[in-house]
């Protein structure tokens, strides 16, 4: 007899994890619909999103990897043999044991990606195995803001946008019209319908910028100058919050003399934004309280200028009194549930192994020593940042170690929730490094170009096949998620199972007290006031943070709590940076600007619906509506270069070339912006094509060279790279020749 049930589950195609109801028959999902009784509590929001419907196709897509696979031919030959999970786990465990004996635990690295997977089991395994070397993308996603806000305010900040209370909004280097499907974009739309100022800082006139009262089309990479110019106006015109500055800010005099060097007229020449607009933006922001300043990847991907930009933005918030104030921002609180830093078992990684981290001695903040330096202060408020993500190895150092054996051999890599051949910089280098490995294991849903080079591909349970508990990496008291709809199809397994099973085979007997992923999530919630079952009913755990916490009296000392920084104040002039031997005030570098008109500045990776990074190119409906990779430039630029809308285009940088279709779009004149993450699942899944990885891959055009990365965090450059463009015959020819 057929068993039919309706199960409350979640969409898993972006961070909102919207509630869905799945119709399940005999263990298979037959239909899905939005569940407005659960987060985000609004069926309209979901019907406005194109992606959730793809969940059904995704669950049983013909390209899904359903069984463990082992390479039988040459690496990349596309020849595989099916094997059992036990056989695969035994093989991999034996090879890792051998690696540990021949080299050291640090010879194993892992690769993670964006926040679409649950990474703590991977970190837990690595802490117990003894390797400090996880490769991430944090240096260009999230970490610059988290690090800089932590050392300026003592903890990361969450910026708010409440159309009722917020009086002014600046969206800086973020385009939620494409990167956000749901609540946040809805709030921006609502806000833009009021008469309150909405300022957008972006070289492109995005759909977000079109809603702005003031659009600042900044030259890519020069944002820190713009922010310093605004600070100069605010200080010179005395528009700052003198009470807050006096009582709660450290280093105002130093800041005042520092920003004197950035008058709007000078800044206009560097940023390409008119001086009048710089003044207007500064005044609007300073004179409308509470004001919210929200930044995105646009400024996380500026190499050496990302940290100074974040620092200048952090200072803007503080001097205008927009810190820890309703409608502007709040400093987050630690979660009530078990934080990531504990789930990762960060404490279990021995000191000697920490000091072997590839970043040690190379990066001042993004390293175990940097972590300790900042932690010394955050600890005063009983707060601990997630350790593994904020210390993750600089990818360029990891690829180099694989290729050269220096500073020591890195011979094995386990890739989970990431596709480094598409999403890490310098695809040629990543390719060579992956090819050189003794062991490459990829946990995946699909045979991605990265997986095509693996020794083992292991089939992951995804979407509605596993429970979900998505947190802000343990820096805030918030989580989203819910129950799985079905048991994994075929032989897919949750990533947790892989790490646990591997760990147990390698002697991590006490490290995995929970037998299942489910049990681990129940345990994670135990210290909080609700159970897993209660959590699943709403899909949201959120304890709102109080405001102005710095003014609370600490019962232990009888004095105000202040900020968790060396001065116990907001550090406009950072003592932590000075102690690390870095400039204590934001000091950006001039980026290359072409004067002869032959070169443009390249943006690699402005997001576009409905794809996410390199994923979902297999989904039929989504792909039909977006068949080809696009490069955008202004009508003026296209006309100057004699290029017609719709023509195939070759984009070339000093690192490589890639093909796109030209789309004329409103933006600055000196800029070209290409989509990132493009490969062609319909092309052969073996060398030399590797799913078309060499054709239209934005990261063939980029580099994360450690020498040019930022010395604090290791941020490399995805935005503002000099490039040249040419019309070509066809967009889809293979261009790999190295
Ligand atoms: N040029 C350029 N490069 C960029 C960016 C840019 O703007 N420009 N953006 C960067 C940013 S912000 C990010 S976050 C990264 C994203 O980088 P990645 O995270 O590497 O990007 P995805 O393409 O989403 O790759 C995720 C892969 O993991 C698989 N996957 C998803 N969920 C799971 C899971 O739960 N378990 C397992 N085992 N696999 C899973 C998917 O099938 C997919 O193939 O890219 C970065 N790279
Ligand atoms: N559809 C879709 N949604 C996604 C993702 C996806 O891949 N696809 N990825 C998810 C991930 S991992 C992340 S991190 C978020 C990111 O979400 P966002 O932070 O909103 O990132 P983007 O949409 O790339 O927007 C960045 C904007 O910065 C602009 N920009 C480029 N260079 C500069 C510069 O030098 N200065 C300034 N001021 N702006 C600049 C670009 O033109 C672009 O409009 O999106 C998430 N949502
Ligand atoms: S907003 Fe995100 S989680 Fe919600 S339905 Fe759309 S893709 Fe899924
Ligand atoms: Mo990201």
PDB file of N, CA and C in Angstrom, residues 47-128:
ATOM      1  N   UNK A  47       6.660  32.817  -3.460  1.00  0.00           N
ATOM      2  CA  UNK A  47       6.193  32.719  -4.846  1.00  0.00           C
ATOM      3  C   UNK A  47       6.952  33.725  -5.717  1.00  0.00           C
ATOM      4  N   UNK A  48       7.537  34.761  -5.065  1.00  0.00           N
ATOM      5  CA  UNK A  48       8.359  35.711  -5.824  1.00  0.00           C
ATOM      6  C   UNK A  48       9.748  35.168  -6.127  1.00  0.00           C
ATOM      7  N   UNK A  49      10.074  33.999  -5.601  1.00  0.00           N
ATOM      8  CA  UNK A  49      11.407  33.433  -5.804  1.00  0.00           C
ATOM      9  C   UNK A  49      11.323  32.310  -6.822  1.00  0.00           C
ATOM     10  N   UNK A  50      12.228  32.346  -7.781  1.00  0.00           N
ATOM     11  CA  UNK A  50      12.159  31.352  -8.856  1.00  0.00           C
ATOM     12  C   UNK A  50      12.777  30.013  -8.470  1.00  0.00           C
ATOM     13  N   UNK A  51      13.518  29.987  -7.365  1.00  0.00           N
ATOM     14  CA  UNK A  51      14.380  28.822  -7.181  1.00  0.00           C
ATOM     15  C   UNK A  51      13.752  27.627  -6.489  1.00  0.00           C
ATOM     16  N   UNK A  52      12.846  27.881  -5.527  1.00  0.00           N
ATOM     17  CA  UNK A  52      12.429  26.751  -4.696  1.00  0.00           C
ATOM     18  C   UNK A  52      11.797  25.633  -5.514  1.00  0.00           C
ATOM     19  N   UNK A  53      11.140  26.002  -6.618  1.00  0.00           N
ATOM     20  CA  UNK A  53      10.495  24.977  -7.437  1.00  0.00           C
ATOM     21  C   UNK A  53      11.515  23.961  -7.969  1.00  0.00           C
ATOM     22  N   UNK A  54      12.766  24.386  -8.096  1.00  0.00           N
ATOM     23  CA  UNK A  54      13.800  23.492  -8.634  1.00  0.00           C
ATOM     24  C   UNK A  54      14.184  22.389  -7.646  1.00  0.00           C
ATOM     25  N   UNK A  55      13.661  22.471  -6.411  1.00  0.00           N
ATOM     26  CA  UNK A  55      14.014  21.456  -5.412  1.00  0.00           C
ATOM     27  C   UNK A  55      13.645  20.035  -5.843  1.00  0.00           C
ATOM     28  N   UNK A  56      12.506  19.911  -6.514  1.00  0.00           N
ATOM     29  CA  UNK A  56      12.081  18.569  -6.944  1.00  0.00           C
ATOM     30  C   UNK A  56      13.033  18.009  -7.995  1.00  0.00           C
ATOM     31  N   UNK A  57      13.320  18.838  -8.999  1.00  0.00           N
ATOM     32  CA  UNK A  57      14.245  18.412 -10.059  1.00  0.00           C
ATOM     33  C   UNK A  57      15.618  18.081  -9.473  1.00  0.00           C
ATOM     34  N   UNK A  58      16.022  18.893  -8.516  1.00  0.00           N
ATOM     35  CA  UNK A  58      17.327  18.730  -7.886  1.00  0.00           C
ATOM     36  C   UNK A  58      17.444  17.385  -7.154  1.00  0.00           C
ATOM     37  N   UNK A  59      16.355  16.995  -6.516  1.00  0.00           N
ATOM     38  CA  UNK A  59      16.350  15.790  -5.686  1.00  0.00           C
ATOM     39  C   UNK A  59      16.690  14.528  -6.487  1.00  0.00           C
ATOM     40  N   UNK A  60      16.227  14.495  -7.726  1.00  0.00           N
ATOM     41  CA  UNK A  60      16.473  13.272  -8.491  1.00  0.00           C
ATOM     42  C   UNK A  60      16.952  13.608  -9.901  1.00  0.00           C
ATOM     43  N   UNK A  61      17.806  14.615  -9.986  1.00  0.00           N
ATOM     44  CA  UNK A  61      18.329  15.029 -11.292  1.00  0.00           C
ATOM     45  C   UNK A  61      19.192  13.906 -11.875  1.00  0.00           C
ATOM     46  N   UNK A  62      19.061  13.643 -13.186  1.00  0.00           N
ATOM     47  CA  UNK A  62      19.847  12.544 -13.773  1.00  0.00           C
ATOM     48  C   UNK A  62      21.361  12.713 -13.617  1.00  0.00           C
ATOM     49  N   UNK A  63      21.839  13.937 -13.421  1.00  0.00           N
ATOM     50  CA  UNK A  63      23.290  14.138 -13.248  1.00  0.00           C
ATOM     51  C   UNK A  63      23.768  13.932 -11.813  1.00  0.00           C
ATOM     52  N   UNK A  64      22.841  13.716 -10.869  1.00  0.00           N
ATOM     53  CA  UNK A  64      23.272  13.583  -9.476  1.00  0.00           C
ATOM     54  C   UNK A  64      24.198  12.383  -9.300  1.00  0.00           C
ATOM     55  N   UNK A  65      25.158  12.528  -8.407  1.00  0.00           N
ATOM     56  CA  UNK A  65      26.019  11.396  -8.037  1.00  0.00           C
ATOM     57  C   UNK A  65      25.270  10.619  -6.959  1.00  0.00           C
ATOM     58  N   UNK A  66      25.028   9.327  -7.211  1.00  0.00           N
ATOM     59  CA  UNK A  66      24.181   8.560  -6.304  1.00  0.00           C
ATOM     60  C   UNK A  66      24.918   7.471  -5.526  1.00  0.00           C
ATOM     61  N   UNK A  67      26.129   7.136  -5.984  1.00  0.00           N
ATOM     62  CA  UNK A  67      26.903   6.066  -5.352  1.00  0.00           C
ATOM     63  C   UNK A  67      28.355   6.519  -5.220  1.00  0.00           C
ATOM     64  N   UNK A  68      29.082   5.986  -4.238  1.00  0.00           N
ATOM     65  CA  UNK A  68      30.505   6.312  -4.160  1.00  0.00           C
ATOM     66  C   UNK A  68      31.217   5.857  -5.439  1.00  0.00           C
ATOM     67  N   UNK A  69      32.113   6.701  -5.925  1.00  0.00           N
ATOM     68  CA  UNK A  69      32.844   6.398  -7.156  1.00  0.00           C
ATOM     69  C   UNK A  69      34.335   6.469  -6.909  1.00  0.00           C
ATOM     70  N   UNK A  70      35.051   5.560  -7.541  1.00  0.00           N
ATOM     71  CA  UNK A  70      36.511   5.572  -7.450  1.00  0.00           C
ATOM     72  C   UNK A  70      37.075   5.696  -8.862  1.00  0.00           C
ATOM     73  N   UNK A  71      38.083   6.521  -8.988  1.00  0.00           N
ATOM     74  CA  UNK A  71      38.714   6.705 -10.292  1.00  0.00           C
ATOM     75  C   UNK A  71      39.396   5.413 -10.707  1.00  0.00           C
ATOM     76  N   UNK A  72      39.218   5.036 -11.988  1.00  0.00           N
ATOM     77  CA  UNK A  72      39.952   3.846 -12.458  1.00  0.00           C
ATOM     78  C   UNK A  72      40.988   4.205 -13.524  1.00  0.00           C
ATOM     79  N   UNK A  73      40.743   5.219 -14.315  1.00  0.00           N
ATOM     80  CA  UNK A  73      41.734   5.599 -15.323  1.00  0.00           C
ATOM     81  C   UNK A  73      42.663   6.671 -14.769  1.00  0.00           C
ATOM     82  N   UNK A  74      43.337   7.358 -15.661  1.00  0.00           N
ATOM     83  CA  UNK A  74      44.152   8.520 -15.299  1.00  0.00           C
ATOM     84  C   UNK A  74      43.295   9.541 -14.579  1.00  0.00           C
ATOM     85  N   UNK A  75      43.914  10.383 -13.760  1.00  0.00           N
ATOM     86  CA  UNK A  75      43.160  11.472 -13.138  1.00  0.00           C
ATOM     87  C   UNK A  75      42.502  12.332 -14.222  1.00  0.00           C
ATOM     88  N   UNK A  76      41.225  12.518 -14.125  1.00  0.00           N
ATOM     89  CA  UNK A  76      40.521  13.365 -15.091  1.00  0.00           C
ATOM     90  C   UNK A  76      40.073  12.635 -16.347  1.00  0.00           C
ATOM     91  N   UNK A  77      40.277  11.299 -16.397  1.00  0.00           N
ATOM     92  CA  UNK A  77      39.914  10.575 -17.618  1.00  0.00           C
ATOM     93  C   UNK A  77      38.418  10.293 -17.695  1.00  0.00           C
ATOM     94  N   UNK A  78      37.713  10.529 -16.585  1.00  0.00           N
ATOM     95  CA  UNK A  78      36.270  10.317 -16.596  1.00  0.00           C
ATOM     96  C   UNK A  78      35.882   8.857 -16.469  1.00  0.00           C
ATOM     97  N   UNK A  79      36.834   8.009 -16.073  1.00  0.00           N
ATOM     98  CA  UNK A  79      36.514   6.583 -15.911  1.00  0.00           C
ATOM     99  C   UNK A  79      36.394   6.279 -14.417  1.00  0.00           C
ATOM    100  N   UNK A  80      35.264   5.717 -14.045  1.00  0.00           N
ATOM    101  CA  UNK A  80      34.958   5.503 -12.634  1.00  0.00           C
ATOM    102  C   UNK A  80      34.472   4.081 -12.397  1.00  0.00           C
ATOM    103  N   UNK A  81      34.664   3.630 -11.159  1.00  0.00           N
ATOM    104  CA  UNK A  81      34.109   2.347 -10.740  1.00  0.00           C
ATOM    105  C   UNK A  81      33.251   2.630  -9.506  1.00  0.00           C
ATOM    106  N   UNK A  82      32.091   1.989  -9.454  1.00  0.00           N
ATOM    107  CA  UNK A  82      31.236   2.137  -8.276  1.00  0.00           C
ATOM    108  C   UNK A  82      31.788   1.253  -7.158  1.00  0.00           C
ATOM    109  N   UNK A  83      31.790   1.765  -5.934  1.00  0.00           N
ATOM    110  CA  UNK A  83      32.221   0.926  -4.810  1.00  0.00           C
ATOM    111  C   UNK A  83      31.319   1.213  -3.620  1.00  0.00           C
ATOM    112  N   UNK A  84      31.452   0.408  -2.579  1.00  0.00           N
ATOM    113  CA  UNK A  84      30.562   0.603  -1.424  1.00  0.00           C
ATOM    114  C   UNK A  84      31.142   1.703  -0.539  1.00  0.00           C
ATOM    115  N   UNK A  85      30.281   2.273   0.306  1.00  0.00           N
ATOM    116  CA  UNK A  85      30.754   3.287   1.253  1.00  0.00           C
ATOM    117  C   UNK A  85      31.847   2.704   2.146  1.00  0.00           C
ATOM    118  N   UNK A  86      31.645   1.483   2.621  1.00  0.00           N
ATOM    119  CA  UNK A  86      32.642   0.890   3.519  1.00  0.00           C
ATOM    120  C   UNK A  86      33.996   0.783   2.845  1.00  0.00           C
ATOM    121  N   UNK A  87      33.969   0.310   1.597  1.00  0.00           N
ATOM    122  CA  UNK A  87      35.235   0.167   0.874  1.00  0.00           C
ATOM    123  C   UNK A  87      35.892   1.534   0.687  1.00  0.00           C
ATOM    124  N   UNK A  88      35.095   2.526   0.313  1.00  0.00           N
ATOM    125  CA  UNK A  88      35.644   3.866   0.093  1.00  0.00           C
ATOM    126  C   UNK A  88      36.225   4.428   1.388  1.00  0.00           C
ATOM    127  N   UNK A  89      35.483   4.288   2.477  1.00  0.00           N
ATOM    128  CA  UNK A  89      35.953   4.843   3.752  1.00  0.00           C
ATOM    129  C   UNK A  89      37.213   4.125   4.229  1.00  0.00           C
ATOM    130  N   UNK A  90      37.257   2.793   4.062  1.00  0.00           N
ATOM    131  CA  UNK A  90      38.455   2.038   4.464  1.00  0.00           C
ATOM    132  C   UNK A  90      39.669   2.504   3.660  1.00  0.00           C
ATOM    133  N   UNK A  91      39.479   2.608   2.347  1.00  0.00           N
ATOM    134  CA  UNK A  91      40.569   3.058   1.459  1.00  0.00           C
ATOM    135  C   UNK A  91      41.093   4.426   1.888  1.00  0.00           C
ATOM    136  N   UNK A  92      40.156   5.356   2.046  1.00  0.00           N
ATOM    137  CA  UNK A  92      40.559   6.749   2.335  1.00  0.00           C
ATOM    138  C   UNK A  92      41.236   6.810   3.699  1.00  0.00           C
ATOM    139  N   UNK A  93      40.656   6.098   4.682  1.00  0.00           N
ATOM    140  CA  UNK A  93      41.263   6.100   6.021  1.00  0.00           C
ATOM    141  C   UNK A  93      42.682   5.541   5.961  1.00  0.00           C
ATOM    142  N   UNK A  94      42.866   4.450   5.216  1.00  0.00           N
ATOM    143  CA  UNK A  94      44.205   3.845   5.134  1.00  0.00           C
ATOM    144  C   UNK A  94      45.184   4.824   4.485  1.00  0.00           C
ATOM    145  N   UNK A  95      44.732   5.496   3.456  1.00  0.00           N
ATOM    146  CA  UNK A  95      45.641   6.420   2.771  1.00  0.00           C
ATOM    147  C   UNK A  95      45.964   7.635   3.645  1.00  0.00           C
ATOM    148  N   UNK A  96      45.007   8.087   4.449  1.00  0.00           N
ATOM    149  CA  UNK A  96      45.290   9.218   5.336  1.00  0.00           C
ATOM    150  C   UNK A  96      46.223   8.803   6.469  1.00  0.00           C
ATOM    151  N   UNK A  97      46.048   7.579   6.961  1.00  0.00           N
ATOM    152  CA  UNK A  97      46.925   7.073   8.011  1.00  0.00           C
ATOM    153  C   UNK A  97      48.371   7.008   7.497  1.00  0.00           C
ATOM    154  N   UNK A  98      48.512   6.525   6.305  1.00  0.00           N
ATOM    155  CA  UNK A  98      49.823   6.417   5.677  1.00  0.00           C
ATOM    156  C   UNK A  98      50.444   7.815   5.484  1.00  0.00           C
ATOM    157  N   UNK A  99      49.618   8.735   5.042  1.00  0.00           N
ATOM    158  CA  UNK A  99      50.062  10.112   4.830  1.00  0.00           C
ATOM    159  C   UNK A  99      50.571  10.726   6.142  1.00  0.00           C
ATOM    160  N   UNK A 100      49.822  10.479   7.200  1.00  0.00           N
ATOM    161  CA  UNK A 100      50.171  11.010   8.512  1.00  0.00           C
ATOM    162  C   UNK A 100      51.520  10.457   8.958  1.00  0.00           C
ATOM    163  N   UNK A 101      51.740   9.190   8.664  1.00  0.00           N
ATOM    164  CA  UNK A 101      52.999   8.570   9.078  1.00  0.00           C
ATOM    165  C   UNK A 101      54.164   9.040   8.223  1.00  0.00           C
ATOM    166  N   UNK A 102      53.907   9.158   6.925  1.00  0.00           N
ATOM    167  CA  UNK A 102      55.005   9.550   6.036  1.00  0.00           C
ATOM    168  C   UNK A 102      55.352  11.032   6.161  1.00  0.00           C
ATOM    169  N   UNK A 103      54.345  11.838   6.261  1.00  0.00           N
ATOM    170  CA  UNK A 103      54.574  13.282   6.425  1.00  0.00           C
ATOM    171  C   UNK A 103      54.130  13.639   7.831  1.00  0.00           C
ATOM    172  N   UNK A 104      53.073  14.448   7.911  1.00  0.00           N
ATOM    173  CA  UNK A 104      52.519  14.876   9.180  1.00  0.00           C
ATOM    174  C   UNK A 104      51.049  15.162   8.937  1.00  0.00           C
ATOM    175  N   UNK A 105      50.270  15.386   9.991  1.00  0.00           N
ATOM    176  CA  UNK A 105      48.841  15.628   9.760  1.00  0.00           C
ATOM    177  C   UNK A 105      48.587  16.829   8.840  1.00  0.00           C
ATOM    178  N   UNK A 106      49.500  17.812   8.868  1.00  0.00           N
ATOM    179  CA  UNK A 106      49.270  19.014   8.058  1.00  0.00           C
ATOM    180  C   UNK A 106      49.377  18.740   6.550  1.00  0.00           C
ATOM    181  N   UNK A 107      49.774  17.521   6.178  1.00  0.00           N
ATOM    182  CA  UNK A 107      49.797  17.160   4.751  1.00  0.00           C
ATOM    183  C   UNK A 107      48.395  16.947   4.197  1.00  0.00           C
ATOM    184  N   UNK A 108      47.394  16.919   5.091  1.00  0.00           N
ATOM    185  CA  UNK A 108      45.995  16.863   4.635  1.00  0.00           C
ATOM    186  C   UNK A 108      45.391  18.258   4.713  1.00  0.00           C
ATOM    187  N   UNK A 109      44.777  18.690   3.626  1.00  0.00           N
ATOM    188  CA  UNK A 109      44.034  19.951   3.630  1.00  0.00           C
ATOM    189  C   UNK A 109      42.581  19.663   3.292  1.00  0.00           C
ATOM    190  N   UNK A 110      41.710  20.613   3.622  1.00  0.00           N
ATOM    191  CA  UNK A 110      40.307  20.523   3.199  1.00  0.00           C
ATOM    192  C   UNK A 110      39.960  21.809   2.466  1.00  0.00           C
ATOM    193  N   UNK A 111      38.911  21.741   1.659  1.00  0.00           N
ATOM    194  CA  UNK A 111      38.434  22.936   0.966  1.00  0.00           C
ATOM    195  C   UNK A 111      36.953  23.106   1.238  1.00  0.00           C
ATOM    196  N   UNK A 112      36.571  24.279   1.710  1.00  0.00           N
ATOM    197  CA  UNK A 112      35.152  24.559   1.918  1.00  0.00           C
ATOM    198  C   UNK A 112      34.738  25.757   1.065  1.00  0.00           C
ATOM    199  N   UNK A 113      33.430  26.000   0.990  1.00  0.00           N
ATOM    200  CA  UNK A 113      32.936  27.079   0.150  1.00  0.00           C
ATOM    201  C   UNK A 113      31.985  27.990   0.899  1.00  0.00           C
ATOM    202  N   UNK A 114      30.969  28.461   0.203  1.00  0.00           N
ATOM    203  CA  UNK A 114      30.000  29.393   0.780  1.00  0.00           C
ATOM    204  C   UNK A 114      29.128  28.710   1.822  1.00  0.00           C
ATOM    205  N   UNK A 115      28.269  29.500   2.446  1.00  0.00           N
ATOM    206  CA  UNK A 115      27.507  28.977   3.597  1.00  0.00           C
ATOM    207  C   UNK A 115      26.319  28.119   3.192  1.00  0.00           C
ATOM    208  N   UNK A 116      26.543  27.121   2.327  1.00  0.00           N
ATOM    209  CA  UNK A 116      25.432  26.260   1.936  1.00  0.00           C
ATOM    210  C   UNK A 116      25.556  24.855   2.510  1.00  0.00           C
ATOM    211  N   UNK A 117      26.618  24.601   3.247  1.00  0.00           N
ATOM    212  CA  UNK A 117      26.813  23.276   3.832  1.00  0.00           C
ATOM    213  C   UNK A 117      27.108  23.441   5.325  1.00  0.00           C
ATOM    214  N   UNK A 118      27.013  22.343   6.071  1.00  0.00           N
ATOM    215  CA  UNK A 118      27.327  22.373   7.507  1.00  0.00           C
ATOM    216  C   UNK A 118      28.778  21.931   7.659  1.00  0.00           C
ATOM    217  N   UNK A 119      29.634  22.900   7.979  1.00  0.00           N
ATOM    218  CA  UNK A 119      31.073  22.616   7.918  1.00  0.00           C
ATOM    219  C   UNK A 119      31.684  22.160   9.238  1.00  0.00           C
ATOM    220  N   UNK A 120      30.960  22.339  10.374  1.00  0.00           N
ATOM    221  CA  UNK A 120      31.651  22.020  11.628  1.00  0.00           C
ATOM    222  C   UNK A 120      32.112  20.561  11.725  1.00  0.00           C
ATOM    223  N   UNK A 121      31.387  19.580  11.157  1.00  0.00           N
ATOM    224  CA  UNK A 121      31.935  18.218  11.250  1.00  0.00           C
ATOM    225  C   UNK A 121      33.300  18.085  10.558  1.00  0.00           C
ATOM    226  N   UNK A 122      33.480  18.804   9.451  1.00  0.00           N
ATOM    227  CA  UNK A 122      34.782  18.801   8.758  1.00  0.00           C
ATOM    228  C   UNK A 122      35.854  19.388   9.675  1.00  0.00           C
ATOM    229  N   UNK A 123      35.531  20.539  10.278  1.00  0.00           N
ATOM    230  CA  UNK A 123      36.517  21.174  11.161  1.00  0.00           C
ATOM    231  C   UNK A 123      36.825  20.294  12.363  1.00  0.00           C
ATOM    232  N   UNK A 124      35.798  19.653  12.873  1.00  0.00           N
ATOM    233  CA  UNK A 124      35.977  18.767  14.028  1.00  0.00           C
ATOM    234  C   UNK A 124      36.943  17.629  13.676  1.00  0.00           C
ATOM    235  N   UNK A 125      36.704  17.028  12.513  1.00  0.00           N
ATOM    236  CA  UNK A 125      37.598  15.957  12.055  1.00  0.00           C
ATOM    237  C   UNK A 125      39.029  16.487  11.953  1.00  0.00           C
ATOM    238  N   UNK A 126      39.193  17.661  11.335  1.00  0.00           N
ATOM    239  CA  UNK A 126      40.540  18.201  11.123  1.00  0.00           C
ATOM    240  C   UNK A 126      41.216  18.558  12.448  1.00  0.00           C
ATOM    241  N   UNK A 127      40.466  19.098  13.404  1.00  0.00           N
ATOM    242  CA  UNK A 127      41.056  19.405  14.713  1.00  0.00           C
ATOM    243  C   UNK A 127      41.584  18.129  15.349  1.00  0.00           C
ATOM    244  N   UNK A 128      40.800  17.037  15.245  1.00  0.00           N
ATOM    245  CA  UNK A 128      41.203  15.772  15.856  1.00  0.00           C
ATOM    246  C   UNK A 128      42.315  15.084  15.063  1.00  0.00           C
TER     247      UNK A 128
END
